[in-house]
Amino acid sequence: MLLGGLEAGGTKMVCAIGKEDGTLIDRVSVPTGTPKETIPELIKYFKEKKVQALGIGCFGPLDLNRSSKSYGSITNTPKEGWAGINITEQMKEALDIPVGIDTDVNAAVLGEVVYGAAKGCSSALYMTVGTGVGVGVYINGGLVHGLVHPEAGHMMICRDQADTFQGCCPFHADCVEGLASGKALEKRYGRKAQELSDRADVWELESSYLAQAVANYILVYSPEKVILWGGVMHQKALLPMVREKVKKLLNGYVSHPLLTERIDEYIVYPLLGENPGILGAIYLGMEEMKRGTC
Ligand code: ADP
Ligand code: ZN
């Protein structure tokens, strides 16, 4: 069976074809223009490949309430032209196949749960620290939705007393994205994060902010695996520092050997390299097919 996956991002759209077992057959990327320019290109690609179902991991926020009229649409994004666009419906109408959708980060956690580092887990969390910060949450065998969907990249954290940077989130003074995203690093230090490798103070502060968020996620969701990725995590020193600080913050209270003795197996990089989102999207399409909604 040929399945389509679409990773819809603000700068690029990654389209891929894969199989149930997670094998990828084809993968292309097109720049994100206006919906009028871009959606026909996506339709053309998936039509030509004759996929039987499509899954979309999409930038948000999204309407994921199945009983809502605008289910499957992008809601109030600042990305020009995309607010209110029902990408799910448009793809479904044009391709006449089941189309599943979830947030990009929920697709990524799903990919890792089905095929990657969290295989076999019934609860897992995926945090990407890139230009922004996003968090996908999978709990008790399902992706988490609620009033809308979790926005844990904006979790409020305690600012370091010596940190005078005002933050870069337009909504919150002291959230993870505002204080610890790649954008925040660039604004605080006046240089791109990848050019700050030799600044020990930068990674000390950065790891303390990320660790606060991760410790809070552990306290709230109790995931069986925490996966950290995104451009900023390419900074090799960061992951071990986050692990140590999470351990310190939790201070033995959450009593499990994975936290107290084997944290290296607990807070990890993804296993699927650059593909967790696209493989998760493919799986979303497969799940939608099983629901029999088309
Ligand atoms: P996006 O979040 O835009 O999808 P990425 O996940 O690649 O893209 O993240 C981009 C961010 O990661 C930028 O802010 C960039 O400065 C930062 N970054 C990229 N490489 C590194 C690195 N080696 N060390 C630290 N930060 C990095
Ligand atoms: Zn925020």
PDB file of C-alpha atoms and ligand atoms in Angstrom:
ATOM      1  CA  MET A   1       0.000   0.000   0.000  1.00  0.00           C
ATOM      2  CA  LEU A   2       1.328   3.451  -0.903  1.00  0.00           C
ATOM      3  CA  LEU A   3       0.810   6.119   1.722  1.00  0.00           C
ATOM      4  CA  GLY A   4       1.457   9.825   1.515  1.00  0.00           C
ATOM      5  CA  GLY A   5       2.929  12.016   4.224  1.00  0.00           C
ATOM      6  CA  LEU A   6       3.058  15.793   4.234  1.00  0.00           C
ATOM      7  CA  GLU A   7       5.093  17.805   6.685  1.00  0.00           C
ATOM      8  CA  ALA A   8       3.641  21.262   6.276  1.00  0.00           C
ATOM      9  CA  GLY A   9       5.974  23.941   7.591  1.00  0.00           C
ATOM     10  CA  GLY A  10       6.071  27.707   7.427  1.00  0.00           C
ATOM     11  CA  THR A  11       9.103  27.699   5.125  1.00  0.00           C
ATOM     12  CA  LYS A  12       8.855  24.365   3.317  1.00  0.00           C
ATOM     13  CA  MET A  13       6.479  21.528   2.568  1.00  0.00           C
ATOM     14  CA  VAL A  14       8.008  18.066   2.677  1.00  0.00           C
ATOM     15  CA  CYS A  15       6.041  15.494   0.686  1.00  0.00           C
ATOM     16  CA  ALA A  16       6.861  11.806   0.964  1.00  0.00           C
ATOM     17  CA  ILE A  17       5.626   8.404  -0.071  1.00  0.00           C
ATOM     18  CA  GLY A  18       6.041   5.452   2.222  1.00  0.00           C
ATOM     19  CA  LYS A  19       4.785   2.067   3.285  1.00  0.00           C
ATOM     20  CA  GLU A  20       3.120   0.769   6.453  1.00  0.00           C
ATOM     21  CA  ASP A  21       6.438  -0.537   7.818  1.00  0.00           C
ATOM     22  CA  GLY A  22       7.989   2.934   7.763  1.00  0.00           C
ATOM     23  CA  THR A  23      10.006   2.529   4.553  1.00  0.00           C
ATOM     24  CA  LEU A  24      10.254   5.809   2.654  1.00  0.00           C
ATOM     25  CA  ILE A  25      10.107   5.506  -1.125  1.00  0.00           C
ATOM     26  CA  ASP A  26      10.260   9.123  -2.211  1.00  0.00           C
ATOM     27  CA  ARG A  27      10.697  12.511  -0.587  1.00  0.00           C
ATOM     28  CA  VAL A  28      10.609  15.982  -2.087  1.00  0.00           C
ATOM     29  CA  SER A  29      10.428  19.453  -0.652  1.00  0.00           C
ATOM     30  CA  VAL A  30       8.741  22.568  -2.020  1.00  0.00           C
ATOM     31  CA  PRO A  31       8.945  26.084  -0.599  1.00  0.00           C
ATOM     32  CA  THR A  32       5.813  27.296   1.194  1.00  0.00           C
ATOM     33  CA  GLY A  33       4.230  30.089  -0.817  1.00  0.00           C
ATOM     34  CA  THR A  34       0.628  31.230  -0.603  1.00  0.00           C
ATOM     35  CA  PRO A  35      -2.019  28.481  -0.296  1.00  0.00           C
ATOM     36  CA  LYS A  36      -3.123  29.176  -3.880  1.00  0.00           C
ATOM     37  CA  GLU A  37       0.381  28.570  -5.171  1.00  0.00           C
ATOM     38  CA  THR A  38       1.351  25.713  -2.903  1.00  0.00           C
ATOM     39  CA  ILE A  39      -1.697  23.488  -2.389  1.00  0.00           C
ATOM     40  CA  PRO A  40      -2.093  22.651  -6.128  1.00  0.00           C
ATOM     41  CA  GLU A  41       1.577  21.575  -6.191  1.00  0.00           C
ATOM     42  CA  LEU A  42       0.974  19.241  -3.246  1.00  0.00           C
ATOM     43  CA  ILE A  43      -2.142  17.810  -4.867  1.00  0.00           C
ATOM     44  CA  LYS A  44      -0.278  17.182  -8.118  1.00  0.00           C
ATOM     45  CA  TYR A  45       2.493  15.296  -6.343  1.00  0.00           C
ATOM     46  CA  PHE A  46       0.217  12.992  -4.354  1.00  0.00           C
ATOM     47  CA  LYS A  47      -2.126  12.424  -7.312  1.00  0.00           C
ATOM     48  CA  GLU A  48       0.733  11.307  -9.526  1.00  0.00           C
ATOM     49  CA  LYS A  49       1.983   8.908  -6.867  1.00  0.00           C
ATOM     50  CA  LYS A  50      -1.481   7.354  -6.482  1.00  0.00           C
ATOM     51  CA  VAL A  51      -1.392   7.219  -2.679  1.00  0.00           C
ATOM     52  CA  GLN A  52      -4.258   5.478  -0.888  1.00  0.00           C
ATOM     53  CA  ALA A  53      -4.235   7.703   2.197  1.00  0.00           C
ATOM     54  CA  LEU A  54      -2.539  10.914   3.264  1.00  0.00           C
ATOM     55  CA  GLY A  55      -1.420  12.209   6.649  1.00  0.00           C
ATOM     56  CA  ILE A  56      -0.433  15.781   7.404  1.00  0.00           C
ATOM     57  CA  GLY A  57       1.793  17.027  10.209  1.00  0.00           C
ATOM     58  CA  CYS A  58       1.073  20.732  10.049  1.00  0.00           C
ATOM     59  CA  PHE A  59       2.254  23.989  11.553  1.00  0.00           C
ATOM     60  CA  GLY A  60      -0.456  25.397  13.754  1.00  0.00           C
ATOM     61  CA  PRO A  61      -2.453  26.245  15.584  1.00  0.00           C
ATOM     62  CA  LEU A  62      -4.980  23.817  14.112  1.00  0.00           C
ATOM     63  CA  ASP A  63      -8.624  22.980  14.648  1.00  0.00           C
ATOM     64  CA  LEU A  64      -8.477  19.300  15.629  1.00  0.00           C
ATOM     65  CA  ASN A  65     -11.961  19.024  17.046  1.00  0.00           C
ATOM     66  CA  ARG A  66     -13.683  16.450  14.850  1.00  0.00           C
ATOM     67  CA  SER A  67     -17.122  17.812  15.593  1.00  0.00           C
ATOM     68  CA  SER A  68     -16.177  21.323  14.506  1.00  0.00           C
ATOM     69  CA  LYS A  69     -17.135  22.690  11.073  1.00  0.00           C
ATOM     70  CA  SER A  70     -13.611  23.851  10.478  1.00  0.00           C
ATOM     71  CA  TYR A  71     -11.981  20.560  11.567  1.00  0.00           C
ATOM     72  CA  GLY A  72      -8.582  20.155   9.934  1.00  0.00           C
ATOM     73  CA  SER A  73      -7.998  23.835   9.240  1.00  0.00           C
ATOM     74  CA  ILE A  74      -5.160  26.109  10.261  1.00  0.00           C
ATOM     75  CA  THR A  75      -6.615  28.680  12.652  1.00  0.00           C
ATOM     76  CA  ASN A  76      -4.901  31.957  13.550  1.00  0.00           C
ATOM     77  CA  THR A  77      -1.368  31.612  12.193  1.00  0.00           C
ATOM     78  CA  PRO A  78       0.639  34.751  11.466  1.00  0.00           C
ATOM     79  CA  LYS A  79       1.860  32.990   8.269  1.00  0.00           C
ATOM     80  CA  GLU A  80       0.424  35.207   5.564  1.00  0.00           C
ATOM     81  CA  GLY A  81      -2.574  33.801   3.702  1.00  0.00           C
ATOM     82  CA  TRP A  82      -2.795  30.558   5.685  1.00  0.00           C
ATOM     83  CA  ALA A  83      -5.114  31.541   8.561  1.00  0.00           C
ATOM     84  CA  GLY A  84      -8.454  29.771   8.136  1.00  0.00           C
ATOM     85  CA  ILE A  85      -7.217  27.503   5.314  1.00  0.00           C
ATOM     86  CA  ASN A  86      -8.641  24.005   5.546  1.00  0.00           C
ATOM     87  CA  ILE A  87      -5.714  22.108   4.111  1.00  0.00           C
ATOM     88  CA  THR A  88      -7.225  18.764   5.159  1.00  0.00           C
ATOM     89  CA  GLU A  89     -10.504  19.333   3.324  1.00  0.00           C
ATOM     90  CA  GLN A  90      -8.796  20.685   0.217  1.00  0.00           C
ATOM     91  CA  MET A  91      -6.497  17.662  -0.027  1.00  0.00           C
ATOM     92  CA  LYS A  92      -9.341  15.262   0.693  1.00  0.00           C
ATOM     93  CA  GLU A  93     -11.593  16.739  -1.979  1.00  0.00           C
ATOM     94  CA  ALA A  94      -8.895  16.800  -4.622  1.00  0.00           C
ATOM     95  CA  LEU A  95      -7.485  13.331  -3.933  1.00  0.00           C
ATOM     96  CA  ASP A  96     -10.630  11.552  -2.783  1.00  0.00           C
ATOM     97  CA  ILE A  97      -8.764   9.531  -0.154  1.00  0.00           C
ATOM     98  CA  PRO A  98      -8.742   9.551   3.683  1.00  0.00           C
ATOM     99  CA  VAL A  99      -6.688  12.472   5.009  1.00  0.00           C
ATOM    100  CA  GLY A 100      -5.513  12.627   8.612  1.00  0.00           C
ATOM    101  CA  ILE A 101      -4.006  15.671  10.291  1.00  0.00           C
ATOM    102  CA  ASP A 102      -2.287  16.661  13.505  1.00  0.00           C
ATOM    103  CA  THR A 103       0.297  19.209  14.579  1.00  0.00           C
ATOM    104  CA  ASP A 104       3.833  18.866  13.219  1.00  0.00           C
ATOM    105  CA  VAL A 105       5.156  17.998  16.664  1.00  0.00           C
ATOM    106  CA  ASN A 106       2.391  15.502  17.393  1.00  0.00           C
ATOM    107  CA  ALA A 107       3.246  13.821  14.076  1.00  0.00           C
ATOM    108  CA  ALA A 108       6.889  13.726  15.154  1.00  0.00           C
ATOM    109  CA  VAL A 109       6.173  12.089  18.508  1.00  0.00           C
ATOM    110  CA  LEU A 110       3.900   9.603  16.744  1.00  0.00           C
ATOM    111  CA  GLY A 111       6.663   8.741  14.261  1.00  0.00           C
ATOM    112  CA  GLU A 112       9.071   8.025  17.115  1.00  0.00           C
ATOM    113  CA  VAL A 113       6.473   5.985  18.998  1.00  0.00           C
ATOM    114  CA  VAL A 114       5.605   3.820  15.999  1.00  0.00           C
ATOM    115  CA  TYR A 115       9.024   3.464  14.362  1.00  0.00           C
ATOM    116  CA  GLY A 116      11.709   5.085  16.511  1.00  0.00           C
ATOM    117  CA  ALA A 117      13.170   5.820  19.930  1.00  0.00           C
ATOM    118  CA  ALA A 118       9.862   5.471  21.773  1.00  0.00           C
ATOM    119  CA  LYS A 119       8.762   2.263  20.046  1.00  0.00           C
ATOM    120  CA  GLY A 120       6.611   0.238  22.418  1.00  0.00           C
ATOM    121  CA  CYS A 121       5.973   3.191  24.768  1.00  0.00           C
ATOM    122  CA  SER A 122       2.413   4.078  25.603  1.00  0.00           C
ATOM    123  CA  SER A 123       3.442   7.615  26.602  1.00  0.00           C
ATOM    124  CA  ALA A 124       6.172   9.793  25.117  1.00  0.00           C
ATOM    125  CA  LEU A 125       7.072  13.401  24.554  1.00  0.00           C
ATOM    126  CA  TYR A 126       8.944  15.069  21.685  1.00  0.00           C
ATOM    127  CA  MET A 127      10.401  18.540  22.118  1.00  0.00           C
ATOM    128  CA  THR A 128      11.947  20.416  19.236  1.00  0.00           C
ATOM    129  CA  VAL A 129      14.197  23.363  20.012  1.00  0.00           C
ATOM    130  CA  GLY A 130      14.646  25.123  16.701  1.00  0.00           C
ATOM    131  CA  THR A 131      13.738  28.637  15.594  1.00  0.00           C
ATOM    132  CA  GLY A 132      10.794  28.189  17.975  1.00  0.00           C
ATOM    133  CA  VAL A 133      10.043  25.501  20.544  1.00  0.00           C
ATOM    134  CA  GLY A 134       7.362  22.856  19.923  1.00  0.00           C
ATOM    135  CA  VAL A 135       6.242  19.855  21.936  1.00  0.00           C
ATOM    136  CA  GLY A 136       4.305  16.796  20.773  1.00  0.00           C
ATOM    137  CA  VAL A 137       2.590  14.704  23.431  1.00  0.00           C
ATOM    138  CA  TYR A 138       1.491  11.071  23.195  1.00  0.00           C
ATOM    139  CA  ILE A 139      -0.201   9.704  26.315  1.00  0.00           C
ATOM    140  CA  ASN A 140      -1.815   6.348  27.072  1.00  0.00           C
ATOM    141  CA  GLY A 141      -1.692   5.288  23.440  1.00  0.00           C
ATOM    142  CA  GLY A 142      -2.941   8.491  21.804  1.00  0.00           C
ATOM    143  CA  LEU A 143      -1.917  11.985  20.789  1.00  0.00           C
ATOM    144  CA  VAL A 144      -3.069  14.631  23.227  1.00  0.00           C
ATOM    145  CA  HIS A 145      -5.787  17.063  22.166  1.00  0.00           C
ATOM    146  CA  GLY A 146      -8.047  19.003  24.446  1.00  0.00           C
ATOM    147  CA  LEU A 147      -9.589  22.410  24.364  1.00  0.00           C
ATOM    148  CA  VAL A 148      -7.200  22.913  21.442  1.00  0.00           C
ATOM    149  CA  HIS A 149      -3.887  21.055  21.612  1.00  0.00           C
ATOM    150  CA  PRO A 150      -0.978  21.317  24.030  1.00  0.00           C
ATOM    151  CA  GLU A 151       1.291  24.320  23.468  1.00  0.00           C
ATOM    152  CA  ALA A 152       4.011  23.212  25.849  1.00  0.00           C
ATOM    153  CA  GLY A 153       6.679  25.120  23.924  1.00  0.00           C
ATOM    154  CA  HIS A 154       5.249  28.154  25.699  1.00  0.00           C
ATOM    155  CA  MET A 155       5.406  26.684  29.179  1.00  0.00           C
ATOM    156  CA  MET A 156       6.252  29.415  31.667  1.00  0.00           C
ATOM    157  CA  ILE A 157       9.599  28.971  33.358  1.00  0.00           C
ATOM    158  CA  CYS A 158      11.599  30.867  36.000  1.00  0.00           C
ATOM    159  CA  ARG A 159      14.000  33.372  34.562  1.00  0.00           C
ATOM    160  CA  ASP A 160      17.615  33.309  35.762  1.00  0.00           C
ATOM    161  CA  GLN A 161      18.129  36.336  38.001  1.00  0.00           C
ATOM    162  CA  ALA A 162      21.112  37.489  35.965  1.00  0.00           C
ATOM    163  CA  ASP A 163      19.286  37.186  32.621  1.00  0.00           C
ATOM    164  CA  THR A 164      18.251  40.651  31.457  1.00  0.00           C
ATOM    165  CA  PHE A 165      17.071  39.589  27.978  1.00  0.00           C
ATOM    166  CA  GLN A 166      13.404  40.554  27.612  1.00  0.00           C
ATOM    167  CA  GLY A 167      12.473  37.347  25.766  1.00  0.00           C
ATOM    168  CA  CYS A 168      11.303  37.015  22.176  1.00  0.00           C
ATOM    169  CA  CYS A 169       7.774  35.649  22.581  1.00  0.00           C
ATOM    170  CA  PRO A 170       5.213  38.355  21.783  1.00  0.00           C
ATOM    171  CA  PHE A 171       2.742  36.702  24.167  1.00  0.00           C
ATOM    172  CA  HIS A 172       4.758  35.797  27.278  1.00  0.00           C
ATOM    173  CA  ALA A 173       7.644  37.374  29.112  1.00  0.00           C
ATOM    174  CA  ASP A 174       9.132  34.159  30.448  1.00  0.00           C
ATOM    175  CA  CYS A 175       8.204  31.108  28.388  1.00  0.00           C
ATOM    176  CA  VAL A 176      10.565  28.441  27.015  1.00  0.00           C
ATOM    177  CA  GLU A 177      10.216  29.626  23.433  1.00  0.00           C
ATOM    178  CA  GLY A 178      10.755  33.235  24.465  1.00  0.00           C
ATOM    179  CA  LEU A 179      13.867  32.505  26.521  1.00  0.00           C
ATOM    180  CA  ALA A 180      15.442  29.394  24.992  1.00  0.00           C
ATOM    181  CA  SER A 181      14.521  29.034  21.291  1.00  0.00           C
ATOM    182  CA  GLY A 182      17.105  29.497  18.537  1.00  0.00           C
ATOM    183  CA  LYS A 183      15.520  32.882  17.875  1.00  0.00           C
ATOM    184  CA  ALA A 184      15.897  33.834  21.558  1.00  0.00           C
ATOM    185  CA  LEU A 185      19.576  32.825  21.519  1.00  0.00           C
ATOM    186  CA  GLU A 186      20.215  34.900  18.422  1.00  0.00           C
ATOM    187  CA  LYS A 187      18.462  37.940  19.884  1.00  0.00           C
ATOM    188  CA  ARG A 188      20.071  37.660  23.306  1.00  0.00           C
ATOM    189  CA  TYR A 189      23.656  37.236  22.058  1.00  0.00           C
ATOM    190  CA  GLY A 190      23.502  38.949  18.661  1.00  0.00           C
ATOM    191  CA  ARG A 191      24.860  35.847  16.888  1.00  0.00           C
ATOM    192  CA  LYS A 192      23.336  32.685  15.485  1.00  0.00           C
ATOM    193  CA  ALA A 193      23.216  29.849  18.019  1.00  0.00           C
ATOM    194  CA  GLN A 194      25.597  27.691  15.982  1.00  0.00           C
ATOM    195  CA  GLU A 195      28.245  30.409  16.310  1.00  0.00           C
ATOM    196  CA  LEU A 196      28.118  30.286  20.102  1.00  0.00           C
ATOM    197  CA  SER A 197      29.626  26.795  20.571  1.00  0.00           C
ATOM    198  CA  ASP A 198      32.613  28.039  22.567  1.00  0.00           C
ATOM    199  CA  ARG A 199      30.539  30.076  25.054  1.00  0.00           C
ATOM    200  CA  ALA A 200      30.105  27.823  28.107  1.00  0.00           C
ATOM    201  CA  ASP A 201      27.858  30.420  29.803  1.00  0.00           C
ATOM    202  CA  VAL A 202      25.397  30.275  26.894  1.00  0.00           C
ATOM    203  CA  TRP A 203      24.869  26.528  27.191  1.00  0.00           C
ATOM    204  CA  GLU A 204      24.773  26.637  30.967  1.00  0.00           C
ATOM    205  CA  LEU A 205      21.820  29.046  30.840  1.00  0.00           C
ATOM    206  CA  GLU A 206      20.191  27.346  27.853  1.00  0.00           C
ATOM    207  CA  SER A 207      20.324  23.897  29.474  1.00  0.00           C
ATOM    208  CA  SER A 208      18.885  25.307  32.703  1.00  0.00           C
ATOM    209  CA  TYR A 209      15.858  26.676  30.842  1.00  0.00           C
ATOM    210  CA  LEU A 210      15.297  23.524  28.798  1.00  0.00           C
ATOM    211  CA  ALA A 211      15.699  21.363  31.916  1.00  0.00           C
ATOM    212  CA  GLN A 212      13.022  23.352  33.738  1.00  0.00           C
ATOM    213  CA  ALA A 213      10.586  22.700  30.916  1.00  0.00           C
ATOM    214  CA  VAL A 214      11.481  19.012  30.635  1.00  0.00           C
ATOM    215  CA  ALA A 215      11.205  18.491  34.414  1.00  0.00           C
ATOM    216  CA  ASN A 216       7.754  20.086  34.317  1.00  0.00           C
ATOM    217  CA  TYR A 217       6.682  17.862  31.411  1.00  0.00           C
ATOM    218  CA  ILE A 218       7.825  14.823  33.389  1.00  0.00           C
ATOM    219  CA  LEU A 219       5.886  15.961  36.451  1.00  0.00           C
ATOM    220  CA  VAL A 220       2.708  16.578  34.478  1.00  0.00           C
ATOM    221  CA  TYR A 221       2.680  13.845  31.816  1.00  0.00           C
ATOM    222  CA  SER A 222       4.995  11.166  33.197  1.00  0.00           C
ATOM    223  CA  PRO A 223       6.178  10.140  29.718  1.00  0.00           C
ATOM    224  CA  GLU A 224       8.105   6.889  29.289  1.00  0.00           C
ATOM    225  CA  LYS A 225      10.521   8.584  26.890  1.00  0.00           C
ATOM    226  CA  VAL A 226      11.549  12.184  26.311  1.00  0.00           C
ATOM    227  CA  ILE A 227      12.967  12.971  22.878  1.00  0.00           C
ATOM    228  CA  LEU A 228      14.795  16.242  22.253  1.00  0.00           C
ATOM    229  CA  TRP A 229      15.641  17.536  18.794  1.00  0.00           C
ATOM    230  CA  GLY A 230      15.661  20.636  16.568  1.00  0.00           C
ATOM    231  CA  GLY A 231      18.544  22.777  15.320  1.00  0.00           C
ATOM    232  CA  VAL A 232      19.646  24.006  18.753  1.00  0.00           C
ATOM    233  CA  MET A 233      20.018  20.426  20.047  1.00  0.00           C
ATOM    234  CA  HIS A 234      22.746  19.923  17.410  1.00  0.00           C
ATOM    235  CA  GLN A 235      24.912  21.598  20.026  1.00  0.00           C
ATOM    236  CA  LYS A 236      26.468  18.395  21.312  1.00  0.00           C
ATOM    237  CA  ALA A 237      27.119  19.580  24.870  1.00  0.00           C
ATOM    238  CA  LEU A 238      23.484  20.403  25.462  1.00  0.00           C
ATOM    239  CA  LEU A 239      21.765  17.033  25.891  1.00  0.00           C
ATOM    240  CA  PRO A 240      24.031  15.735  28.709  1.00  0.00           C
ATOM    241  CA  MET A 241      23.673  19.084  30.511  1.00  0.00           C
ATOM    242  CA  VAL A 242      19.884  18.968  30.249  1.00  0.00           C
ATOM    243  CA  ARG A 243      19.847  15.404  31.607  1.00  0.00           C
ATOM    244  CA  GLU A 244      21.944  16.357  34.649  1.00  0.00           C
ATOM    245  CA  LYS A 245      19.847  19.425  35.405  1.00  0.00           C
ATOM    246  CA  VAL A 246      16.548  17.548  35.068  1.00  0.00           C
ATOM    247  CA  LYS A 247      17.873  15.000  37.540  1.00  0.00           C
ATOM    248  CA  LYS A 248      18.849  17.775  39.949  1.00  0.00           C
ATOM    249  CA  LEU A 249      15.523  19.600  39.624  1.00  0.00           C
ATOM    250  CA  LEU A 250      13.456  16.464  40.227  1.00  0.00           C
ATOM    251  CA  ASN A 251      15.754  15.646  43.143  1.00  0.00           C
ATOM    252  CA  GLY A 252      14.776  11.988  43.378  1.00  0.00           C
ATOM    253  CA  TYR A 253      11.102  12.788  43.867  1.00  0.00           C
ATOM    254  CA  VAL A 254       9.944  11.020  40.714  1.00  0.00           C
ATOM    255  CA  SER A 255      11.226   7.674  41.763  1.00  0.00           C
ATOM    256  CA  HIS A 256      12.213   5.543  38.796  1.00  0.00           C
ATOM    257  CA  PRO A 257      15.618   4.084  37.820  1.00  0.00           C
ATOM    258  CA  LEU A 258      15.280   5.670  34.362  1.00  0.00           C
ATOM    259  CA  LEU A 259      15.499   9.038  36.074  1.00  0.00           C
ATOM    260  CA  THR A 260      17.841   8.284  38.928  1.00  0.00           C
ATOM    261  CA  GLU A 261      20.283   5.832  37.281  1.00  0.00           C
ATOM    262  CA  ARG A 262      19.689   5.583  33.527  1.00  0.00           C
ATOM    263  CA  ILE A 263      18.685   9.043  32.412  1.00  0.00           C
ATOM    264  CA  ASP A 264      20.842   8.580  29.254  1.00  0.00           C
ATOM    265  CA  GLU A 265      18.251   6.061  28.050  1.00  0.00           C
ATOM    266  CA  TYR A 266      15.357   8.259  29.062  1.00  0.00           C
ATOM    267  CA  ILE A 267      16.079  11.704  27.609  1.00  0.00           C
ATOM    268  CA  VAL A 268      17.342  10.963  24.113  1.00  0.00           C
ATOM    269  CA  TYR A 269      17.688  12.133  20.519  1.00  0.00           C
ATOM    270  CA  PRO A 270      15.202  10.779  17.965  1.00  0.00           C
ATOM    271  CA  LEU A 271      16.067   7.500  16.253  1.00  0.00           C
ATOM    272  CA  LEU A 272      14.554   8.531  12.941  1.00  0.00           C
ATOM    273  CA  GLY A 273      17.000  11.357  12.185  1.00  0.00           C
ATOM    274  CA  GLU A 274      15.214  13.995  10.137  1.00  0.00           C
ATOM    275  CA  ASN A 275      12.180  11.768   9.495  1.00  0.00           C
ATOM    276  CA  PRO A 276      10.037  11.484  12.647  1.00  0.00           C
ATOM    277  CA  GLY A 277       7.553  14.100  11.402  1.00  0.00           C
ATOM    278  CA  ILE A 278       7.111  12.670   7.933  1.00  0.00           C
ATOM    279  CA  LEU A 279       6.825   9.072   9.154  1.00  0.00           C
ATOM    280  CA  GLY A 280       4.338  10.163  11.799  1.00  0.00           C
ATOM    281  CA  ALA A 281       2.349  11.929   9.088  1.00  0.00           C
ATOM    282  CA  ILE A 282       2.263   8.770   6.988  1.00  0.00           C
ATOM    283  CA  TYR A 283       0.993   6.873  10.011  1.00  0.00           C
ATOM    284  CA  LEU A 284      -1.718   9.499  10.556  1.00  0.00           C
ATOM    285  CA  GLY A 285      -2.944   8.784   7.021  1.00  0.00           C
ATOM    286  CA  MET A 286      -3.019   5.074   7.748  1.00  0.00           C
ATOM    287  CA  GLU A 287      -4.992   5.633  10.952  1.00  0.00           C
ATOM    288  CA  GLU A 288      -7.470   7.824   9.103  1.00  0.00           C
ATOM    289  CA  MET A 289      -7.982   5.052   6.579  1.00  0.00           C
ATOM    290  CA  LYS A 290      -8.760   2.631   9.418  1.00  0.00           C
ATOM    291  CA  ARG A 291     -11.359   5.054  10.757  1.00  0.00           C
ATOM    292  CA  GLY A 292     -13.103   4.746   7.403  1.00  0.00           C
ATOM    293  CA  THR A 293     -13.873   8.447   7.062  1.00  0.00           C
ATOM    294  CA  CYS A 294     -13.743   8.623   3.278  1.00  0.00           C
TER     295      CYS A 294
HETATM  296  P1  ADP B   1      13.178  25.306  12.297  1.00  0.00           P
HETATM  297  O1  ADP B   1      12.932  25.352  13.750  1.00  0.00           O
HETATM  298  O2  ADP B   1      13.197  26.659  11.682  1.00  0.00           O
HETATM  299  O3  ADP B   1      12.325  24.329  11.567  1.00  0.00           O
HETATM  300  P2  ADP B   1      15.710  24.008  12.912  1.00  0.00           P
HETATM  301  O4  ADP B   1      15.119  22.931  13.758  1.00  0.00           O
HETATM  302  O5  ADP B   1      16.815  23.598  11.974  1.00  0.00           O
HETATM  303  O6  ADP B   1      14.661  24.772  12.034  1.00  0.00           O
HETATM  304  O7  ADP B   1      16.292  25.085  13.906  1.00  0.00           O
HETATM  305  C1  ADP B   1      16.907  26.266  13.492  1.00  0.00           C
HETATM  306  C2  ADP B   1      17.569  26.909  14.705  1.00  0.00           C
HETATM  307  O8  ADP B   1      18.612  26.060  15.195  1.00  0.00           O
HETATM  308  C3  ADP B   1      18.220  28.242  14.384  1.00  0.00           C
HETATM  309  O9  ADP B   1      17.861  29.156  15.395  1.00  0.00           O
HETATM  310  C4  ADP B   1      19.716  27.949  14.399  1.00  0.00           C
HETATM  311  O10 ADP B   1      20.458  29.060  14.828  1.00  0.00           O
HETATM  312  C5  ADP B   1      19.803  26.803  15.399  1.00  0.00           C
HETATM  313  N1  ADP B   1      20.963  25.923  15.148  1.00  0.00           N
HETATM  314  C6  ADP B   1      21.262  25.267  14.003  1.00  0.00           C
HETATM  315  N2  ADP B   1      22.417  24.553  14.149  1.00  0.00           N
HETATM  316  C7  ADP B   1      22.822  24.744  15.428  1.00  0.00           C
HETATM  317  C8  ADP B   1      23.932  24.284  16.193  1.00  0.00           C
HETATM  318  N3  ADP B   1      24.867  23.483  15.697  1.00  0.00           N
HETATM  319  N4  ADP B   1      24.010  24.686  17.484  1.00  0.00           N
HETATM  320  C9  ADP B   1      23.075  25.489  18.011  1.00  0.00           C
HETATM  321  N5  ADP B   1      22.032  25.973  17.333  1.00  0.00           N
HETATM  322  C10 ADP B   1      21.901  25.611  16.067  1.00  0.00           C
HETATM  323 ZN    ZN B   2       5.346  32.224  24.680  1.00  0.00          ZN
END
